[in-house]
Short mmCIF file of C-alpha atoms and ligand atoms in Angstrom, two decimals:
data_model
loop_
_atom_site.label_atom_id
_atom_site.label_comp_id
_atom_site.label_asym_id
_atom_site.label_seq_id
_atom_site.Cartn_x
_atom_site.Cartn_y
_atom_site.Cartn_z
CA MET A 1449 3.52 -1.96 -7.99
CA SER A 1450 6.09 0.77 -8.12
CA LEU A 1451 6.33 4.04 -10.01
CA LYS A 1452 8.92 2.55 -12.35
CA ASP A 1453 9.08 4.44 -15.66
CA LYS A 1454 6.14 6.66 -14.70
CA ARG A 1455 6.64 10.22 -15.92
CA ILE A 1456 6.11 12.55 -13.00
CA LEU A 1457 6.15 16.32 -13.48
CA VAL A 1458 6.74 18.11 -10.18
CA GLY A 1459 5.74 21.79 -9.92
CA ILE A 1460 7.44 23.68 -7.09
CA THR A 1461 6.17 27.07 -5.93
CA GLY A 1462 7.72 29.52 -3.49
CA GLY A 1463 7.05 28.34 0.04
CA ILE A 1464 9.36 27.12 2.79
CA ALA A 1465 8.03 23.56 2.36
CA ALA A 1466 9.93 23.51 -0.97
CA TYR A 1467 12.91 22.16 0.95
CA LYS A 1468 11.00 18.90 1.45
CA ILE A 1469 10.83 18.37 -2.30
CA ALA A 1470 14.42 17.15 -2.31
CA THR A 1471 13.28 14.13 -0.27
CA PHE A 1472 10.21 13.65 -2.43
CA ILE A 1473 12.27 13.60 -5.65
CA ARG A 1474 14.62 11.09 -4.00
CA LEU A 1475 11.68 8.81 -3.14
CA LEU A 1476 10.35 9.01 -6.69
CA LYS A 1477 13.76 8.24 -8.21
CA LYS A 1478 14.22 5.32 -5.82
CA GLN A 1479 11.09 3.76 -7.34
CA GLY A 1480 12.46 4.20 -10.85
CA ALA A 1481 10.20 7.12 -11.85
CA ASP A 1482 11.21 9.52 -14.59
CA VAL A 1483 11.07 12.91 -12.87
CA ARG A 1484 11.05 16.39 -14.35
CA CYS A 1485 10.67 19.49 -12.20
CA MET A 1486 9.36 22.97 -12.86
CA MET A 1487 9.88 25.84 -10.47
CA THR A 1488 8.41 29.29 -10.08
CA PRO A 1489 11.15 31.95 -9.87
CA ALA A 1490 10.20 32.56 -6.21
CA SER A 1491 10.74 28.92 -5.26
CA SER A 1492 14.47 29.15 -6.02
CA ASP A 1493 14.80 31.24 -2.83
CA PHE A 1494 13.88 28.09 -0.91
CA ILE A 1495 15.58 25.32 -2.88
CA THR A 1496 18.15 25.76 -5.63
CA PRO A 1497 17.47 24.66 -9.22
CA LEU A 1498 20.83 22.90 -9.08
CA THR A 1499 19.67 20.70 -6.21
CA VAL A 1500 16.43 19.91 -8.01
CA ALA A 1501 18.17 19.20 -11.34
CA THR A 1502 20.78 17.00 -9.70
CA LEU A 1503 18.28 14.92 -7.77
CA SER A 1504 15.81 14.57 -10.64
CA GLU A 1505 18.62 13.92 -13.16
CA ASN A 1506 16.88 16.27 -15.58
CA PRO A 1507 17.03 19.96 -16.49
CA VAL A 1508 14.65 22.14 -14.50
CA GLY A 1509 12.00 24.31 -16.19
CA ILE A 1510 11.86 27.85 -14.81
CA ASP A 1511 11.71 30.31 -17.71
CA PHE A 1512 10.04 30.37 -21.10
CA TYR A 1513 13.26 31.72 -22.55
CA ASN A 1514 16.83 30.59 -21.97
CA SER A 1515 18.92 33.75 -22.36
CA LYS A 1516 22.17 31.76 -22.56
CA THR A 1517 21.16 29.50 -25.46
CA GLY A 1518 18.53 31.82 -26.92
CA GLU A 1519 16.11 28.88 -26.92
CA TRP A 1520 12.41 28.96 -26.11
CA THR A 1521 11.23 26.26 -23.70
CA ASN A 1522 8.10 24.59 -24.99
CA HIS A 1523 5.76 24.43 -21.99
CA VAL A 1524 3.18 22.45 -24.00
CA GLU A 1525 5.72 19.70 -24.64
CA TRP A 1526 6.46 19.53 -20.90
CA ALA A 1527 2.75 19.23 -20.07
CA LEU A 1528 2.07 16.52 -22.64
CA TRP A 1529 5.13 14.53 -21.53
CA ALA A 1530 3.75 13.89 -18.06
CA ASP A 1531 1.70 10.90 -16.86
CA VAL A 1532 0.80 13.03 -13.83
CA MET A 1533 1.60 16.51 -12.54
CA ILE A 1534 2.05 17.10 -8.86
CA PHE A 1535 2.31 20.62 -7.49
CA ALA A 1536 4.09 20.72 -4.15
CA PRO A 1537 4.21 22.95 -2.29
CA VAL A 1538 1.45 25.15 -3.63
CA THR A 1539 1.32 28.62 -2.09
CA ALA A 1540 -1.89 30.62 -1.67
CA ASN A 1541 -0.69 32.86 -4.49
CA SER A 1542 -0.06 30.06 -7.00
CA LEU A 1543 -3.27 28.31 -5.98
CA ALA A 1544 -5.25 31.47 -6.72
CA LYS A 1545 -3.57 31.76 -10.13
CA MET A 1546 -4.31 28.10 -10.92
CA ALA A 1547 -7.93 28.56 -9.93
CA HIS A 1548 -8.33 31.60 -12.18
CA GLY A 1549 -6.16 30.80 -15.17
CA PHE A 1550 -3.19 33.16 -14.71
CA THR A 1551 -0.09 32.13 -16.64
CA ASP A 1552 2.54 34.63 -15.63
CA ASN A 1553 5.29 32.03 -15.23
CA PHE A 1554 6.49 28.86 -16.93
CA LEU A 1555 5.00 26.52 -14.36
CA LEU A 1556 1.50 28.02 -14.58
CA ALA A 1557 1.55 28.02 -18.38
CA THR A 1558 2.51 24.35 -18.29
CA TYR A 1559 -0.33 23.65 -15.85
CA LEU A 1560 -2.89 25.16 -18.24
CA SER A 1561 -1.60 22.97 -21.07
CA ALA A 1562 -1.79 19.73 -19.05
CA LYS A 1563 -4.20 16.95 -19.91
CA CYS A 1564 -2.96 14.46 -17.33
CA PRO A 1565 -4.24 14.00 -13.75
CA VAL A 1566 -3.12 16.84 -11.46
CA PHE A 1567 -2.33 16.62 -7.74
CA ILE A 1568 -2.06 19.69 -5.53
CA ALA A 1569 -0.34 19.80 -2.13
CA PRO A 1570 -0.98 23.20 -0.55
CA ALA A 1571 1.30 24.66 2.12
CA MET A 1572 0.86 27.97 3.89
CA ASP A 1573 0.37 29.54 7.27
CA LEU A 1574 -2.71 28.42 9.19
CA ASP A 1575 -4.72 31.65 8.77
CA MET A 1576 -4.02 31.74 5.05
CA TYR A 1577 -5.07 28.10 4.79
CA ALA A 1578 -8.27 28.76 6.75
CA HIS A 1579 -9.13 31.89 4.75
CA PRO A 1580 -12.36 31.66 2.72
CA THR A 1581 -10.47 32.69 -0.44
CA THR A 1582 -8.11 29.73 -0.09
CA LYS A 1583 -10.97 27.34 0.68
CA ASN A 1584 -12.81 28.69 -2.34
CA ASN A 1585 -9.79 28.30 -4.62
CA LEU A 1586 -9.20 24.74 -3.40
CA ALA A 1587 -12.85 23.94 -4.17
CA ILE A 1588 -12.45 25.47 -7.64
CA VAL A 1589 -9.38 23.40 -8.58
CA GLU A 1590 -11.00 20.30 -7.07
CA GLY A 1591 -13.95 21.05 -9.36
CA PHE A 1592 -11.51 20.83 -12.30
CA GLY A 1593 -11.04 17.18 -11.30
CA HIS A 1594 -7.71 17.70 -9.55
CA THR A 1595 -6.82 15.82 -6.38
CA ILE A 1596 -6.04 17.90 -3.31
CA ILE A 1597 -3.52 16.41 -0.91
CA PRO A 1598 -4.64 18.23 2.24
CA ALA A 1599 -2.20 20.20 4.36
CA GLU A 1600 -1.45 18.66 7.74
CA SER A 1601 -1.42 20.11 11.24
CA GLY A 1602 1.79 20.90 13.06
CA PHE A 1603 4.58 23.38 13.59
CA LEU A 1604 4.66 26.15 10.95
CA ALA A 1605 7.48 28.40 9.74
CA SER A 1606 5.70 31.43 11.26
CA GLY A 1607 6.22 29.92 14.70
CA LEU A 1608 2.51 29.19 14.98
CA SER A 1609 1.09 25.72 15.12
CA GLY A 1610 -1.92 24.53 13.17
CA GLU A 1611 -3.20 23.31 9.81
CA GLY A 1612 -1.10 24.38 6.84
CA ARG A 1613 2.01 22.15 6.73
CA MET A 1614 2.53 20.46 3.39
CA ALA A 1615 1.83 16.73 3.52
CA GLU A 1616 5.05 14.77 4.12
CA PRO A 1617 6.99 13.47 1.08
CA GLU A 1618 6.03 9.89 2.03
CA THR A 1619 2.35 10.87 1.89
CA LEU A 1620 2.79 12.50 -1.52
CA LEU A 1621 4.45 9.30 -2.72
CA GLU A 1622 1.65 7.13 -1.35
CA VAL A 1623 -0.97 9.23 -3.12
CA LEU A 1624 0.81 8.71 -6.44
CA GLU A 1625 1.30 4.99 -5.76
CA ASN A 1626 -2.43 4.64 -5.06
CA HIS A 1627 -3.24 6.54 -8.24
CA PHE A 1628 -1.16 4.27 -10.46
CA ALA A 1629 -2.18 1.09 -8.66
CA LYS A 1630 -5.91 1.83 -8.91
CA ASP A 1631 -7.65 -0.99 -10.75
CA ASP A 1632 -11.36 -0.85 -11.66
CA ARG A 1633 -11.78 -4.57 -11.06
CA PHE A 1634 -11.10 -4.03 -7.35
CA VAL A 1635 -13.34 -1.05 -6.75
CA GLY A 1636 -16.43 -2.24 -4.87
CA GLN A 1637 -14.75 -5.47 -3.72
CA THR A 1638 -14.33 -6.28 -0.04
CA ILE A 1639 -11.38 -8.58 0.54
CA LEU A 1640 -10.92 -10.34 3.85
CA ILE A 1641 -7.30 -11.33 4.53
CA THR A 1642 -5.79 -13.27 7.41
CA ALA A 1643 -2.12 -12.71 8.21
CA GLY A 1644 0.62 -13.59 10.66
CA PRO A 1645 0.84 -16.34 13.26
CA THR A 1646 -1.52 -17.24 16.04
CA TYR A 1647 -0.30 -17.55 19.63
CA GLU A 1648 -1.88 -20.29 21.71
CA ALA A 1649 -1.46 -19.60 25.41
CA ILE A 1650 0.10 -22.19 27.70
CA ASP A 1651 0.10 -19.93 30.74
CA PRO A 1652 0.13 -16.12 31.21
CA VAL A 1653 3.72 -15.84 29.89
CA ARG A 1654 4.14 -18.70 27.40
CA PHE A 1655 2.54 -19.70 24.15
CA ILE A 1656 2.77 -22.01 21.16
CA GLY A 1657 3.43 -19.98 18.01
CA ASN A 1658 5.30 -20.07 14.73
CA HIS A 1659 7.68 -17.98 12.63
CA SER A 1660 5.15 -16.18 10.44
CA SER A 1661 5.98 -12.46 10.35
CA GLY A 1662 2.75 -11.29 8.72
CA LYS A 1663 4.67 -9.78 5.78
CA MET A 1664 2.89 -11.79 3.07
CA GLY A 1665 -0.59 -11.04 4.41
CA PHE A 1666 0.14 -7.35 4.98
CA ALA A 1667 1.59 -7.05 1.47
CA LEU A 1668 -1.61 -8.56 0.06
CA ALA A 1669 -3.73 -6.18 2.13
CA GLU A 1670 -1.76 -3.11 1.01
CA ALA A 1671 -1.83 -4.18 -2.63
CA ALA A 1672 -5.58 -4.83 -2.58
CA ALA A 1673 -6.21 -1.49 -0.87
CA LYS A 1674 -4.04 0.38 -3.39
CA LYS A 1675 -5.96 -1.28 -6.20
CA GLY A 1676 -9.13 0.19 -4.71
CA ALA A 1677 -10.66 -2.66 -2.69
CA ASN A 1678 -11.92 -2.39 0.85
CA VAL A 1679 -9.83 -4.70 2.96
CA ILE A 1680 -10.56 -6.37 6.28
CA LEU A 1681 -7.19 -7.48 7.64
CA ILE A 1682 -7.34 -9.95 10.52
CA PHE A 1683 -3.87 -10.55 11.89
CA GLY A 1684 -2.08 -12.37 14.67
CA PRO A 1685 0.87 -10.91 16.65
CA THR A 1686 3.21 -9.11 14.22
CA HIS A 1687 5.47 -6.09 13.87
CA CYS A 1688 3.95 -5.25 10.47
CA LYS A 1689 2.05 -1.99 10.22
CA THR A 1690 -0.21 -0.28 7.72
CA ASN A 1691 -2.28 2.86 7.87
CA HIS A 1692 -3.93 2.66 4.47
CA LYS A 1693 -7.38 4.21 4.71
CA ASN A 1694 -9.01 1.29 2.83
CA ILE A 1695 -7.79 -1.25 5.38
CA GLN A 1696 -9.80 -2.14 8.47
CA LEU A 1697 -7.43 -3.65 11.02
CA LEU A 1698 -8.50 -6.39 13.44
CA ALA A 1699 -5.77 -7.68 15.75
CA VAL A 1700 -6.17 -11.12 17.34
CA GLN A 1701 -3.96 -13.52 19.30
CA SER A 1702 -5.26 -17.06 19.04
CA ALA A 1703 -6.87 -19.23 16.36
CA GLU A 1704 -10.20 -19.07 18.18
CA GLU A 1705 -10.07 -15.26 18.19
CA MET A 1706 -9.15 -15.27 14.51
CA LEU A 1707 -12.09 -17.55 13.72
CA GLN A 1708 -14.41 -15.25 15.67
CA ALA A 1709 -13.18 -12.19 13.76
CA VAL A 1710 -13.55 -14.00 10.43
CA GLN A 1711 -17.06 -15.16 11.33
CA ASN A 1712 -18.05 -11.60 12.29
CA ASN A 1713 -16.88 -10.17 8.97
CA TRP A 1714 -17.12 -12.91 6.36
CA LYS A 1715 -20.61 -12.06 5.11
CA ASN A 1716 -19.32 -8.63 3.92
CA ALA A 1717 -16.47 -10.10 1.87
CA THR A 1718 -16.41 -10.94 -1.83
CA LEU A 1719 -13.04 -12.68 -1.57
CA GLY A 1720 -11.16 -14.27 1.33
CA ILE A 1721 -7.40 -14.79 1.24
CA PHE A 1722 -6.15 -16.88 4.12
CA ALA A 1723 -2.41 -16.23 4.44
CA ALA A 1724 -2.20 -16.66 8.22
CA ALA A 1725 -0.15 -19.47 9.69
CA VAL A 1726 -2.76 -20.69 12.14
CA ALA A 1727 -1.63 -23.06 14.90
CA ASP A 1728 -3.25 -26.41 14.26
CA TYR A 1729 -3.33 -27.27 17.97
CA ARG A 1730 -3.66 -25.40 21.26
CA PRO A 1731 -3.16 -26.44 24.89
CA GLU A 1732 -6.31 -28.02 26.25
CA MET A 1733 -5.87 -26.18 29.57
CA VAL A 1734 -4.36 -22.73 30.01
CA ALA A 1735 -2.73 -22.35 33.44
CA ASN A 1736 -3.92 -19.32 35.41
CA GLN A 1737 -0.46 -18.73 36.87
CA LYS A 1738 3.02 -19.13 35.42
CA ILE A 1739 3.92 -22.82 35.41
CA LYS A 1740 6.81 -23.36 37.82
CA LYS A 1741 9.89 -25.31 36.85
CA SER A 1742 9.68 -28.30 39.21
CA ALA A 1743 9.22 -31.70 37.56
CA GLU A 1744 11.79 -33.09 35.07
CA ASP A 1745 9.12 -33.50 32.39
CA LEU A 1746 6.11 -31.44 31.53
CA MET A 1747 3.25 -32.80 29.47
CA ILE A 1748 0.96 -30.38 27.72
CA GLN A 1749 -2.16 -31.91 26.27
CA LEU A 1750 -3.03 -30.30 22.93
CA ILE A 1751 -6.39 -30.18 21.20
CA LYS A 1752 -7.22 -29.33 17.61
CA ASN A 1753 -7.95 -25.75 16.66
CA PRO A 1754 -10.89 -24.92 14.42
CA ASP A 1755 -9.97 -24.71 10.73
CA ILE A 1756 -10.85 -21.13 9.78
CA LEU A 1757 -10.32 -21.61 6.06
CA THR A 1758 -12.57 -24.67 5.98
CA TRP A 1759 -15.27 -22.77 7.86
CA ALA A 1760 -15.18 -19.87 5.35
CA ALA A 1761 -15.19 -22.19 2.31
CA SER A 1762 -18.06 -24.26 3.68
CA THR A 1763 -20.24 -21.18 4.24
CA LYS A 1764 -19.42 -19.21 1.11
CA THR A 1765 -22.17 -17.99 -1.18
CA SER A 1766 -22.04 -17.82 -4.99
CA HIS A 1767 -20.72 -14.24 -4.72
CA GLN A 1768 -17.74 -15.23 -2.60
CA ARG A 1769 -14.39 -16.81 -3.44
CA VAL A 1770 -11.97 -18.44 -1.05
CA VAL A 1771 -8.21 -18.65 -1.56
CA GLY A 1772 -6.01 -20.58 0.86
CA PHE A 1773 -2.27 -20.73 1.36
CA ALA A 1774 -0.23 -23.88 1.85
CA LEU A 1775 3.19 -23.96 3.41
CA GLU A 1776 4.80 -27.31 2.72
CA THR A 1777 8.19 -28.82 3.43
CA GLN A 1778 7.78 -31.82 1.08
CA ASN A 1779 5.47 -33.05 -1.70
CA GLY A 1780 4.24 -29.47 -2.02
CA LEU A 1781 2.10 -29.78 -5.12
CA GLU A 1782 0.45 -32.99 -3.99
CA TYR A 1783 -0.41 -31.66 -0.50
CA ALA A 1784 -1.57 -28.29 -1.80
CA LYS A 1785 -3.89 -29.91 -4.35
CA ASP A 1786 -5.24 -32.14 -1.62
CA LYS A 1787 -6.05 -29.08 0.53
CA LEU A 1788 -7.64 -27.31 -2.43
CA ILE A 1789 -10.04 -30.21 -3.01
CA ARG A 1790 -10.62 -31.24 0.60
CA LYS A 1791 -11.34 -27.68 1.78
CA GLN A 1792 -13.34 -26.85 -1.40
CA LEU A 1793 -11.30 -23.77 -2.25
CA ASP A 1794 -11.35 -21.68 -5.40
CA ALA A 1795 -7.56 -21.54 -5.41
CA ILE A 1796 -4.54 -22.20 -3.24
CA VAL A 1797 -1.13 -20.53 -3.08
CA LEU A 1798 1.71 -22.95 -2.43
CA ASN A 1799 5.01 -21.87 -0.90
CA GLU A 1800 7.61 -24.53 -0.36
CA MET A 1801 9.89 -24.09 2.62
CA GLY A 1802 13.49 -25.02 2.04
CA GLU A 1803 13.95 -22.87 -1.04
CA SER A 1804 16.07 -19.88 -0.16
CA GLY A 1805 14.12 -16.62 0.24
CA VAL A 1806 10.77 -18.42 0.43
CA GLY A 1807 8.16 -18.55 3.22
CA PHE A 1808 8.41 -17.33 6.81
CA GLY A 1809 9.96 -14.06 7.86
CA VAL A 1810 11.85 -13.07 4.70
CA ASP A 1811 10.90 -10.12 2.46
CA THR A 1812 10.67 -12.33 -0.64
CA ASN A 1813 8.64 -15.33 -1.72
CA ALA A 1814 8.15 -17.70 -4.66
CA VAL A 1815 4.83 -19.50 -5.03
CA SER A 1816 2.56 -21.50 -7.28
CA LEU A 1817 -1.08 -20.58 -7.68
CA ILE A 1818 -3.30 -23.59 -8.27
CA ASP A 1819 -6.96 -23.07 -9.12
CA LYS A 1820 -9.89 -25.45 -8.82
CA ASN A 1821 -9.59 -26.37 -12.51
CA ASN A 1822 -6.04 -27.51 -11.83
CA ASN A 1823 -4.41 -24.61 -13.68
CA ILE A 1824 -0.99 -24.03 -12.15
CA ARG A 1825 0.87 -20.76 -12.42
CA SER A 1826 4.37 -20.19 -11.02
CA PHE A 1827 5.56 -16.90 -9.61
CA GLU A 1828 9.33 -16.63 -9.43
CA LEU A 1829 11.24 -15.32 -6.40
CA GLN A 1830 10.40 -11.64 -5.87
CA SER A 1831 9.55 -9.26 -3.07
CA LYS A 1832 6.35 -10.09 -1.18
CA VAL A 1833 5.12 -6.63 -2.16
CA ASP A 1834 5.47 -7.30 -5.91
CA LEU A 1835 4.20 -10.85 -5.51
CA ALA A 1836 1.05 -9.55 -3.77
CA PHE A 1837 0.21 -7.38 -6.79
CA ALA A 1838 0.94 -10.24 -9.21
CA LEU A 1839 -1.22 -12.72 -7.26
CA LEU A 1840 -4.13 -10.30 -7.07
CA ASP A 1841 -3.88 -9.63 -10.80
CA ALA A 1842 -3.97 -13.36 -11.45
CA LEU A 1843 -6.96 -13.85 -9.15
CA PHE A 1844 -8.92 -11.13 -10.99
CA GLU A 1845 -7.98 -12.19 -14.52
CA LYS A 1846 -11.00 -12.87 -16.68
O1 PMT B 1132 3.96 -14.19 7.43
P1 PMT B 1132 5.20 -14.39 6.58
O2 PMT B 1132 6.46 -14.46 7.42
O3 PMT B 1132 5.29 -13.37 5.49
O4 PMT B 1132 5.09 -15.80 5.88
C1 PMT B 1132 4.06 -16.05 4.96
C2 PMT B 1132 3.49 -17.47 5.10
C3 PMT B 1132 4.59 -18.47 4.78
C4 PMT B 1132 2.98 -17.69 6.51
C5 PMT B 1132 2.30 -17.58 4.09
O5 PMT B 1132 2.79 -17.38 2.79
C6 PMT B 1132 1.64 -18.97 4.18
O6 PMT B 1132 2.04 -19.89 3.53
N1 PMT B 1132 0.58 -19.09 5.02
C7 PMT B 1132 -0.08 -20.37 5.32
C8 PMT B 1132 0.77 -21.13 6.27
C9 PMT B 1132 0.11 -22.36 6.79
O7 PMT B 1132 -0.19 -22.40 7.95
O8 PMT B 1132 -0.20 -23.25 5.90
P2 PMT B 1132 -1.04 -24.59 6.26
O9 PMT B 1132 -0.72 -25.50 5.16
O10 PMT B 1132 -0.79 -25.05 7.65
O11 PMT B 1132 -2.56 -24.10 6.21
C10 PMT B 1132 -3.33 -24.18 5.02
C11 PMT B 1132 -4.35 -23.09 4.99
O12 PMT B 1132 -5.31 -23.29 6.03
C12 PMT B 1132 -3.82 -21.70 5.17
O13 PMT B 1132 -4.55 -20.84 4.30
C13 PMT B 1132 -4.15 -21.38 6.63
O14 PMT B 1132 -4.35 -19.97 6.82
C14 PMT B 1132 -5.43 -22.15 6.82
N2 PMT B 1132 -5.66 -22.62 8.20
C15 PMT B 1132 -4.85 -23.56 8.75
C16 PMT B 1132 -5.14 -24.03 10.01
C17 PMT B 1132 -6.27 -23.56 10.69
N3 PMT B 1132 -6.56 -23.96 11.92
N4 PMT B 1132 -7.05 -22.62 10.12
C18 PMT B 1132 -6.77 -22.14 8.88
O15 PMT B 1132 -7.48 -21.29 8.37
#
């Protein structure tokens, strides 16, 4: 889910953090958003209207009246155009005016005409931010139903250090992404997701593993969290990262550890999606010390790992659904259907290795979703991020 074609109205007020808005506009444009910006006259001391207009690819709203063309700028039209308004940075002065209905510039008049959701990212020095008046004004605008994107702690333009820095452009972007991705069907759901490979120790320095990067499972976790679900993400060794507040992270190494983590958390889940590439076998004995290279041959006896997916499906209640993944190199549909029936799943997602851009490691994937009624739906090659949203939508279709 991106911000493609979303109409974002950015209100810039006169604080030093205004320089960060160039990056923010860039991030919005990169996602395909339609961006218009409004500036208070004071903000043009910190970032030029030309910069803002160039990056947003739209004229900037500053004055009610354009003295060159003699035209009046219709602030109501600007407000009604927007899907959301985001004010960043918001100074103590502009915040106070927003809280009390002052409209002594174009931006504030537009704000009062807006019917869309409003986001406010304050930025000021730490004492101003901590002042009871500011706290009070933030509470007032929050009471209007607006979303405050809290200031962060760090180095401030005054030379002091503390709370008052505007949230980073990436954070502003994430807040908007979460807003547009929010989906009522996911609110109140707890989705347990397994991701990545498992490593089965041979000795203290060696293991049996596979090429799973964790990208598919992490994409599913992020998408579910953005849609509003609580997510329990149980993952094997991976470089993937997420810090979404709706995601509880549980790192494991081996299949047995993954099973344990699933067993500890399964009763809280309404849906389980098992995207991990779990090693089917592990060494029967793990050497205490590094195995020395001496003999010509080395035999490692392997034993079967527990099947985590089968365990979850066999213990599920009527409120729970279980979705497996299948990675096949041949006879994909046949083998996936067999797993669906044998493991008593609600659905299975088949990816077939061999097709370019599909499966392990890559940023893209193409899959088929097969449900227990034998409905088959194909998802063409796309980024794992987009695919994750599409799969979740399909799983929650009525
Ligand atoms: O991580 P990426 O690089 O992004 O790659 C994504 C992926 C290719 C790993 C993912 O899309 C995928 O297909 N995951 C399942 C891979 C796999 O191991 O498939 P399988 O056919 O061996 O297993 C079938 C199902 O049983 C899977 O849901 C698996 O999680 C589960 N399983 C398997 C063995 C086992 N001991 N316990 C399990 O729970």
